[in-house]
GROMACS .gro file of N, CA and C in nm:
model
  375
    1UNK      N    1  11.892  22.050  -3.074
    1UNK     CA    2  11.987  21.940  -3.063
    1UNK      C    3  11.913  21.808  -3.086
    2UNK      N    4  11.971  21.722  -3.165
    2UNK     CA    5  11.912  21.592  -3.194
    2UNK      C    6  11.969  21.491  -3.096
    3UNK      N    7  11.884  21.418  -3.027
    3UNK     CA    8  11.931  21.312  -2.939
    3UNK      C    9  11.908  21.179  -3.009
    4UNK      N   10  12.008  21.092  -3.002
    4UNK     CA   11  11.999  20.963  -3.067
    4UNK      C   12  11.961  20.857  -2.965
    5UNK      N   13  11.878  20.767  -3.006
    5UNK     CA   14  11.833  20.658  -2.921
    5UNK      C   15  11.942  20.552  -2.919
    6UNK      N   16  12.002  20.526  -2.802
    6UNK     CA   17  12.119  20.438  -2.789
    6UNK      C   18  12.097  20.298  -2.848
    7UNK      N   19  11.987  20.227  -2.817
    7UNK     CA   20  11.968  20.094  -2.877
    7UNK      C   21  11.961  20.099  -3.029
    8UNK      N   22  11.912  20.209  -3.085
    8UNK     CA   23  11.906  20.222  -3.230
    8UNK      C   24  12.047  20.228  -3.289
    9UNK      N   25  12.136  20.302  -3.224
    9UNK     CA   26  12.274  20.311  -3.272
    9UNK      C   27  12.341  20.175  -3.266
   10UNK      N   28  12.325  20.104  -3.155
   10UNK     CA   29  12.391  19.976  -3.137
   10UNK      C   30  12.331  19.868  -3.226
   11UNK      N   31  12.205  19.875  -3.257
   11UNK     CA   32  12.139  19.772  -3.336
   11UNK      C   33  12.156  19.788  -3.486
   12UNK      N   34  12.185  19.907  -3.533
   12UNK     CA   35  12.194  19.933  -3.676
   12UNK      C   36  12.337  19.937  -3.728
   13UNK      N   37  12.434  19.915  -3.642
   13UNK     CA   38  12.575  19.925  -3.680
   13UNK      C   39  12.609  19.817  -3.783
   14UNK      N   40  12.684  19.853  -3.885
   14UNK     CA   41  12.731  19.756  -3.982
   14UNK      C   42  12.872  19.796  -4.024
   15UNK      N   43  12.941  19.705  -4.089
   15UNK     CA   44  13.081  19.728  -4.122
   15UNK      C   45  13.098  19.739  -4.273
   16UNK      N   46  13.158  19.849  -4.316
   16UNK     CA   47  13.192  19.867  -4.457
   16UNK      C   48  13.324  19.795  -4.485
   17UNK      N   49  13.341  19.748  -4.606
   17UNK     CA   50  13.470  19.690  -4.643
   17UNK      C   51  13.574  19.801  -4.649
   18UNK      N   52  13.688  19.777  -4.587
   18UNK     CA   53  13.795  19.876  -4.583
   18UNK      C   54  13.890  19.847  -4.698
   19UNK      N   55  13.922  19.947  -4.782
   19UNK     CA   56  14.009  19.921  -4.896
   19UNK      C   57  14.148  19.878  -4.851
   20UNK      N   58  14.201  19.773  -4.916
   20UNK     CA   59  14.334  19.724  -4.878
   20UNK      C   60  14.443  19.815  -4.931
   21UNK      N   61  14.420  19.878  -5.044
   21UNK     CA   62  14.517  19.971  -5.099
   21UNK      C   63  14.462  20.112  -5.089
   22UNK      N   64  14.551  20.206  -5.066
   22UNK     CA   65  14.510  20.345  -5.056
   22UNK      C   66  14.469  20.401  -5.191
   23UNK      N   67  14.375  20.489  -5.189
   23UNK     CA   68  14.328  20.554  -5.311
   23UNK      C   69  14.397  20.689  -5.321
   24UNK      N   70  14.470  20.709  -5.430
   24UNK     CA   71  14.537  20.837  -5.449
   24UNK      C   72  14.440  20.933  -5.517
   25UNK      N   73  14.407  21.040  -5.447
   25UNK     CA   74  14.306  21.131  -5.498
   25UNK      C   75  14.365  21.244  -5.580
   26UNK      N   76  14.493  21.271  -5.565
   26UNK     CA   77  14.555  21.381  -5.638
   26UNK      C   78  14.681  21.334  -5.708
   27UNK      N   79  14.719  21.405  -5.812
   27UNK     CA   80  14.839  21.371  -5.889
   27UNK      C   81  14.944  21.481  -5.884
   28UNK      N   82  14.907  21.599  -5.838
   28UNK     CA   83  15.001  21.712  -5.835
   28UNK      C   84  15.007  21.770  -5.694
   29UNK      N   85  15.120  21.830  -5.665
   29UNK     CA   86  15.140  21.897  -5.538
   29UNK      C   87  15.043  22.014  -5.525
   30UNK      N   88  14.981  22.028  -5.412
   30UNK     CA   89  14.886  22.135  -5.379
   30UNK      C   90  14.757  22.132  -5.463
   31UNK      N   91  14.728  22.019  -5.525
   31UNK     CA   92  14.603  22.006  -5.600
   31UNK      C   93  14.484  22.000  -5.504
   32UNK      N   94  14.503  21.936  -5.391
   32UNK     CA   95  14.401  21.928  -5.287
   32UNK      C   96  14.468  21.952  -5.153
   33UNK      N   97  14.423  22.056  -5.083
   33UNK     CA   98  14.481  22.093  -4.954
   33UNK      C   99  14.371  22.092  -4.849
   34UNK      N  100  14.394  22.018  -4.742
   34UNK     CA  101  14.301  22.016  -4.630
   34UNK      C  102  14.349  22.117  -4.527
   35UNK      N  103  14.257  22.184  -4.461
   35UNK     CA  104  14.299  22.273  -4.352
   35UNK      C  105  14.203  22.258  -4.236
   36UNK      N  106  14.255  22.286  -4.119
   36UNK     CA  107  14.179  22.270  -3.997
   36UNK      C  108  14.211  22.385  -3.904
   37UNK      N  109  14.109  22.451  -3.854
   37UNK     CA  110  14.127  22.556  -3.754
   37UNK      C  111  14.103  22.494  -3.617
   38UNK      N  112  14.201  22.501  -3.532
   38UNK     CA  113  14.192  22.442  -3.399
   38UNK      C  114  14.184  22.552  -3.294
   39UNK      N  115  14.097  22.540  -3.203
   39UNK     CA  116  14.080  22.639  -3.097
   39UNK      C  117  13.937  22.635  -3.051
   40UNK      N  118  13.901  22.703  -2.964
   40UNK     CA  119  13.959  22.803  -2.878
   40UNK      C  120  14.038  22.732  -2.768
   41UNK      N  121  14.167  22.761  -2.760
   41UNK     CA  122  14.252  22.704  -2.657
   41UNK      C  123  14.257  22.805  -2.544
   42UNK      N  124  14.214  22.764  -2.427
   42UNK     CA  125  14.201  22.858  -2.316
   42UNK      C  126  14.335  22.901  -2.258
   43UNK      N  127  14.439  22.821  -2.277
   43UNK     CA  128  14.572  22.862  -2.235
   43UNK      C  129  14.643  22.913  -2.360
   44UNK      N  130  14.644  23.043  -2.379
   44UNK     CA  131  14.702  23.103  -2.500
   44UNK      C  132  14.854  23.106  -2.493
   45UNK      N  133  14.914  23.145  -2.603
   45UNK     CA  134  15.060  23.158  -2.608
   45UNK      C  135  15.100  23.290  -2.544
   46UNK      N  136  15.230  23.314  -2.540
   46UNK     CA  137  15.277  23.440  -2.480
   46UNK      C  138  15.236  23.560  -2.563
   47UNK      N  139  15.200  23.539  -2.691
   47UNK     CA  140  15.148  23.648  -2.774
   47UNK      C  141  14.995  23.650  -2.774
   48UNK      N  142  14.935  23.573  -2.685
   48UNK     CA  143  14.789  23.569  -2.665
   48UNK      C  144  14.712  23.505  -2.781
   49UNK      N  145  14.778  23.413  -2.855
   49UNK     CA  146  14.708  23.340  -2.960
   49UNK      C  147  14.632  23.223  -2.898
   50UNK      N  148  14.507  23.207  -2.936
   50UNK     CA  149  14.425  23.098  -2.883
   50UNK      C  150  14.378  23.002  -2.992
   51UNK      N  151  14.416  23.025  -3.116
   51UNK     CA  152  14.379  22.940  -3.229
   51UNK      C  153  14.504  22.908  -3.310
   52UNK      N  154  14.500  22.799  -3.385
   52UNK     CA  155  14.602  22.775  -3.486
   52UNK      C  156  14.539  22.706  -3.605
   53UNK      N  157  14.603  22.719  -3.721
   53UNK     CA  158  14.554  22.661  -3.845
   53UNK      C  159  14.655  22.559  -3.893
   54UNK      N  160  14.606  22.447  -3.942
   54UNK     CA  161  14.691  22.341  -3.992
   54UNK      C  162  14.655  22.316  -4.138
   55UNK      N  163  14.755  22.313  -4.228
   55UNK     CA  164  14.735  22.285  -4.370
   55UNK      C  165  14.802  22.153  -4.403
   56UNK      N  166  14.731  22.064  -4.474
   56UNK     CA  167  14.787  21.934  -4.512
   56UNK      C  168  14.767  21.915  -4.662
   57UNK      N  169  14.877  21.893  -4.734
   57UNK     CA  170  14.871  21.863  -4.876
   57UNK      C  171  14.832  21.716  -4.892
   58UNK      N  172  14.732  21.686  -4.974
   58UNK     CA  173  14.681  21.550  -4.986
   58UNK      C  174  14.781  21.457  -5.053
   59UNK      N  175  14.863  21.507  -5.143
   59UNK     CA  176  14.957  21.421  -5.214
   59UNK      C  177  15.072  21.377  -5.124
   60UNK      N  178  15.133  21.470  -5.055
   60UNK     CA  179  15.249  21.436  -4.972
   60UNK      C  180  15.212  21.402  -4.829
   61UNK      N  181  15.094  21.446  -4.785
   61UNK     CA  182  15.048  21.430  -4.648
   61UNK      C  183  15.140  21.497  -4.546
   62UNK      N  184  15.220  21.591  -4.591
   62UNK     CA  185  15.298  21.673  -4.499
   62UNK      C  186  15.214  21.793  -4.461
   63UNK      N  187  15.226  21.839  -4.341
   63UNK     CA  188  15.150  21.956  -4.301
   63UNK      C  189  15.242  22.060  -4.240
   64UNK      N  190  15.202  22.184  -4.255
   64UNK     CA  191  15.277  22.297  -4.201
   64UNK      C  192  15.181  22.389  -4.130
   65UNK      N  193  15.222  22.435  -4.016
   65UNK     CA  194  15.148  22.537  -3.943
   65UNK      C  195  15.205  22.671  -3.987
   66UNK      N  196  15.123  22.772  -4.013
   66UNK     CA  197  15.176  22.901  -4.060
   66UNK      C  198  15.291  22.955  -3.975
   67UNK      N  199  15.290  22.930  -3.846
   67UNK     CA  200  15.400  22.973  -3.759
   67UNK      C  201  15.534  22.921  -3.812
   68UNK      N  202  15.536  22.794  -3.854
   68UNK     CA  203  15.660  22.733  -3.904
   68UNK      C  204  15.705  22.797  -4.034
   69UNK      N  205  15.612  22.834  -4.117
   69UNK     CA  206  15.647  22.897  -4.244
   69UNK      C  207  15.695  23.041  -4.224
   70UNK      N  208  15.633  23.113  -4.133
   70UNK     CA  209  15.669  23.253  -4.110
   70UNK      C  210  15.801  23.268  -4.036
   71UNK      N  211  15.819  23.189  -3.931
   71UNK     CA  212  15.936  23.206  -3.845
   71UNK      C  213  16.049  23.108  -3.875
   72UNK      N  214  16.029  23.017  -3.971
   72UNK     CA  215  16.131  22.921  -4.015
   72UNK      C  216  16.183  22.834  -3.900
   73UNK      N  217  16.098  22.802  -3.807
   73UNK     CA  218  16.135  22.709  -3.700
   73UNK      C  219  16.009  22.636  -3.655
   74UNK      N  220  16.030  22.521  -3.594
   74UNK     CA  221  15.917  22.441  -3.549
   74UNK      C  222  15.855  22.500  -3.424
   75UNK      N  223  15.724  22.492  -3.417
   75UNK     CA  224  15.655  22.540  -3.298
   75UNK      C  225  15.650  22.428  -3.194
   76UNK      N  226  15.638  22.465  -3.069
   76UNK     CA  227  15.632  22.369  -2.960
   76UNK      C  228  15.487  22.326  -2.940
   77UNK      N  229  15.457  22.202  -2.976
   77UNK     CA  230  15.321  22.150  -2.963
   77UNK      C  231  15.312  22.044  -2.854
   78UNK      N  232  15.412  22.039  -2.767
   78UNK     CA  233  15.416  21.933  -2.665
   78UNK      C  234  15.304  21.945  -2.563
   79UNK      N  235  15.247  22.063  -2.548
   79UNK     CA  236  15.141  22.082  -2.449
   79UNK      C  237  15.005  22.038  -2.500
   80UNK      N  238  14.991  22.010  -2.630
   80UNK     CA  239  14.862  21.969  -2.686
   80UNK      C  240  14.833  21.824  -2.649
   81UNK      N  241  14.712  21.795  -2.618
   81UNK     CA  242  14.670  21.660  -2.582
   81UNK      C  243  14.557  21.617  -2.675
   82UNK      N  244  14.546  21.486  -2.696
   82UNK     CA  245  14.435  21.432  -2.773
   82UNK      C  246  14.323  21.403  -2.675
   83UNK      N  247  14.210  21.464  -2.696
   83UNK     CA  248  14.097  21.442  -2.607
   83UNK      C  249  14.010  21.330  -2.662
   84UNK      N  250  13.961  21.245  -2.574
   84UNK     CA  251  13.877  21.132  -2.615
   84UNK      C  252  13.734  21.175  -2.639
   85UNK      N  253  13.673  21.111  -2.736
   85UNK     CA  254  13.531  21.132  -2.760
   85UNK      C  255  13.466  20.995  -2.774
   86UNK      N  256  13.336  20.991  -2.761
   86UNK     CA  257  13.264  20.865  -2.767
   86UNK      C  258  13.264  20.811  -2.910
   87UNK      N  259  13.289  20.681  -2.924
   87UNK     CA  260  13.285  20.614  -3.054
   87UNK      C  261  13.212  20.481  -3.036
   88UNK      N  262  13.169  20.424  -3.146
   88UNK     CA  263  13.103  20.293  -3.142
   88UNK      C  264  13.184  20.196  -3.226
   89UNK      N  265  13.219  20.082  -3.167
   89UNK     CA  266  13.300  19.980  -3.234
   89UNK      C  267  13.208  19.869  -3.282
   90UNK      N  268  13.224  19.831  -3.408
   90UNK     CA  269  13.143  19.725  -3.467
   90UNK      C  270  13.185  19.589  -3.410
   91UNK      N  271  13.088  19.506  -3.376
   91UNK     CA  272  13.114  19.369  -3.330
   91UNK      C  273  13.079  19.277  -3.446
   92UNK      N  274  13.177  19.199  -3.492
   92UNK     CA  275  13.156  19.114  -3.610
   92UNK      C  276  13.054  19.003  -3.581
   93UNK      N  277  12.999  18.948  -3.688
   93UNK     CA  278  12.897  18.843  -3.675
   93UNK      C  279  12.951  18.719  -3.605
   94UNK      N  280  13.081  18.692  -3.620
   94UNK     CA  281  13.140  18.572  -3.561
   94UNK      C  282  13.150  18.582  -3.409
   95UNK      N  283  13.159  18.701  -3.356
   95UNK     CA  284  13.181  18.717  -3.212
   95UNK      C  285  13.057  18.758  -3.134
   96UNK      N  286  12.943  18.768  -3.198
   96UNK     CA  287  12.821  18.804  -3.126
   96UNK      C  288  12.710  18.706  -3.158
   97UNK      N  289  12.613  18.701  -3.069
   97UNK     CA  290  12.496  18.616  -3.090
   97UNK      C  291  12.391  18.695  -3.167
   98UNK      N  292  12.285  18.628  -3.205
   98UNK     CA  293  12.184  18.688  -3.292
   98UNK      C  294  12.119  18.812  -3.232
   99UNK      N  295  12.088  18.810  -3.104
   99UNK     CA  296  12.018  18.922  -3.042
   99UNK      C  297  12.110  19.019  -2.969
  100UNK      N  298  12.241  18.999  -2.978
  100UNK     CA  299  12.335  19.093  -2.915
  100UNK      C  300  12.340  19.223  -2.994
  101UNK      N  301  12.389  19.326  -2.930
  101UNK     CA  302  12.404  19.454  -2.999
  101UNK      C  303  12.515  19.445  -3.103
  102UNK      N  304  12.508  19.528  -3.204
  102UNK     CA  305  12.604  19.526  -3.314
  102UNK      C  306  12.728  19.609  -3.284
  103UNK      N  307  12.726  19.686  -3.177
  103UNK     CA  308  12.842  19.770  -3.144
  103UNK      C  309  12.847  19.794  -2.994
  104UNK      N  310  12.963  19.842  -2.949
  104UNK     CA  311  12.975  19.884  -2.810
  104UNK      C  312  13.053  20.014  -2.805
  105UNK      N  313  13.039  20.083  -2.694
  105UNK     CA  314  13.102  20.214  -2.680
  105UNK      C  315  13.251  20.202  -2.654
  106UNK      N  316  13.326  20.300  -2.706
  106UNK     CA  317  13.469  20.310  -2.683
  106UNK      C  318  13.505  20.458  -2.682
  107UNK      N  319  13.630  20.486  -2.652
  107UNK     CA  320  13.679  20.624  -2.654
  107UNK      C  321  13.780  20.637  -2.767
  108UNK      N  322  13.760  20.735  -2.853
  108UNK     CA  323  13.849  20.760  -2.967
  108UNK      C  324  13.977  20.825  -2.916
  109UNK      N  325  14.093  20.764  -2.949
  109UNK     CA  326  14.222  20.814  -2.903
  109UNK      C  327  14.303  20.884  -3.010
  110UNK      N  328  14.276  20.857  -3.138
  110UNK     CA  329  14.352  20.921  -3.244
  110UNK      C  330  14.371  20.827  -3.362
  111UNK      N  331  14.454  20.869  -3.455
  111UNK     CA  332  14.479  20.792  -3.576
  111UNK      C  333  14.616  20.728  -3.571
  112UNK      N  334  14.630  20.614  -3.636
  112UNK     CA  335  14.758  20.545  -3.643
  112UNK      C  336  14.852  20.617  -3.738
  113UNK      N  337  14.979  20.621  -3.704
  113UNK     CA  338  15.080  20.682  -3.790
  113UNK      C  339  15.125  20.585  -3.899
  114UNK      N  340  15.114  20.454  -3.874
  114UNK     CA  341  15.170  20.353  -3.964
  114UNK      C  342  15.073  20.304  -4.070
  115UNK      N  343  14.943  20.307  -4.043
  115UNK     CA  344  14.848  20.248  -4.136
  115UNK      C  345  14.718  20.327  -4.135
  116UNK      N  346  14.626  20.285  -4.221
  116UNK     CA  347  14.494  20.347  -4.225
  116UNK      C  348  14.410  20.286  -4.115
  117UNK      N  349  14.426  20.337  -3.997
  117UNK     CA  350  14.354  20.283  -3.882
  117UNK      C  351  14.338  20.392  -3.778
  118UNK      N  352  14.260  20.364  -3.679
  118UNK     CA  353  14.243  20.457  -3.568
  118UNK      C  354  14.254  20.379  -3.438
  119UNK      N  355  14.278  20.451  -3.331
  119UNK     CA  356  14.298  20.389  -3.201
  119UNK      C  357  14.176  20.418  -3.113
  120UNK      N  358  14.125  20.311  -3.052
  120UNK     CA  359  14.010  20.322  -2.962
  120UNK      C  360  14.042  20.252  -2.831
  121UNK      N  361  13.986  20.304  -2.723
  121UNK     CA  362  14.001  20.238  -2.593
  121UNK      C  363  13.865  20.179  -2.554
  122UNK      N  364  13.866  20.049  -2.526
  122UNK     CA  365  13.745  19.980  -2.488
  122UNK      C  366  13.711  20.017  -2.344
  123UNK      N  367  13.596  20.076  -2.321
  123UNK     CA  368  13.560  20.118  -2.185
  123UNK      C  369  13.486  20.009  -2.109
  124UNK      N  370  13.457  19.897  -2.173
  124UNK     CA  371  13.390  19.787  -2.105
  124UNK      C  372  13.487  19.704  -2.022
  125UNK      N  373  13.611  19.694  -2.066
  125UNK     CA  374  13.711  19.611  -1.996
  125UNK      C  375  13.800  19.697  -1.913
   0.00000   0.00000   0.00000
């Protein structure tokens, strides 16, 4: 396991320019498909399933879980929760002094539905 030196992470942080317009990577349906295997979920379903697979078409950004395709109905995902993980937020040059750290710790909460952004919770305040 590699351990990272915390001051090194905070001191080397920099900000990439974020594209204002989205880049379309595909031109046809199913040209690029992303998939994600989620699990091991310790509370299984009544059929003892502890994993699920998610497929997302890059062009439409619609996703289907195989359960929905096989059984022609939506699955109940209300019990799933987004778990927080440690993230580092960039501090812009205007809001920090010369010797201040370039980032601070936050908790990752998920992605925005409306724009190309993500949600973070500041643990300092």
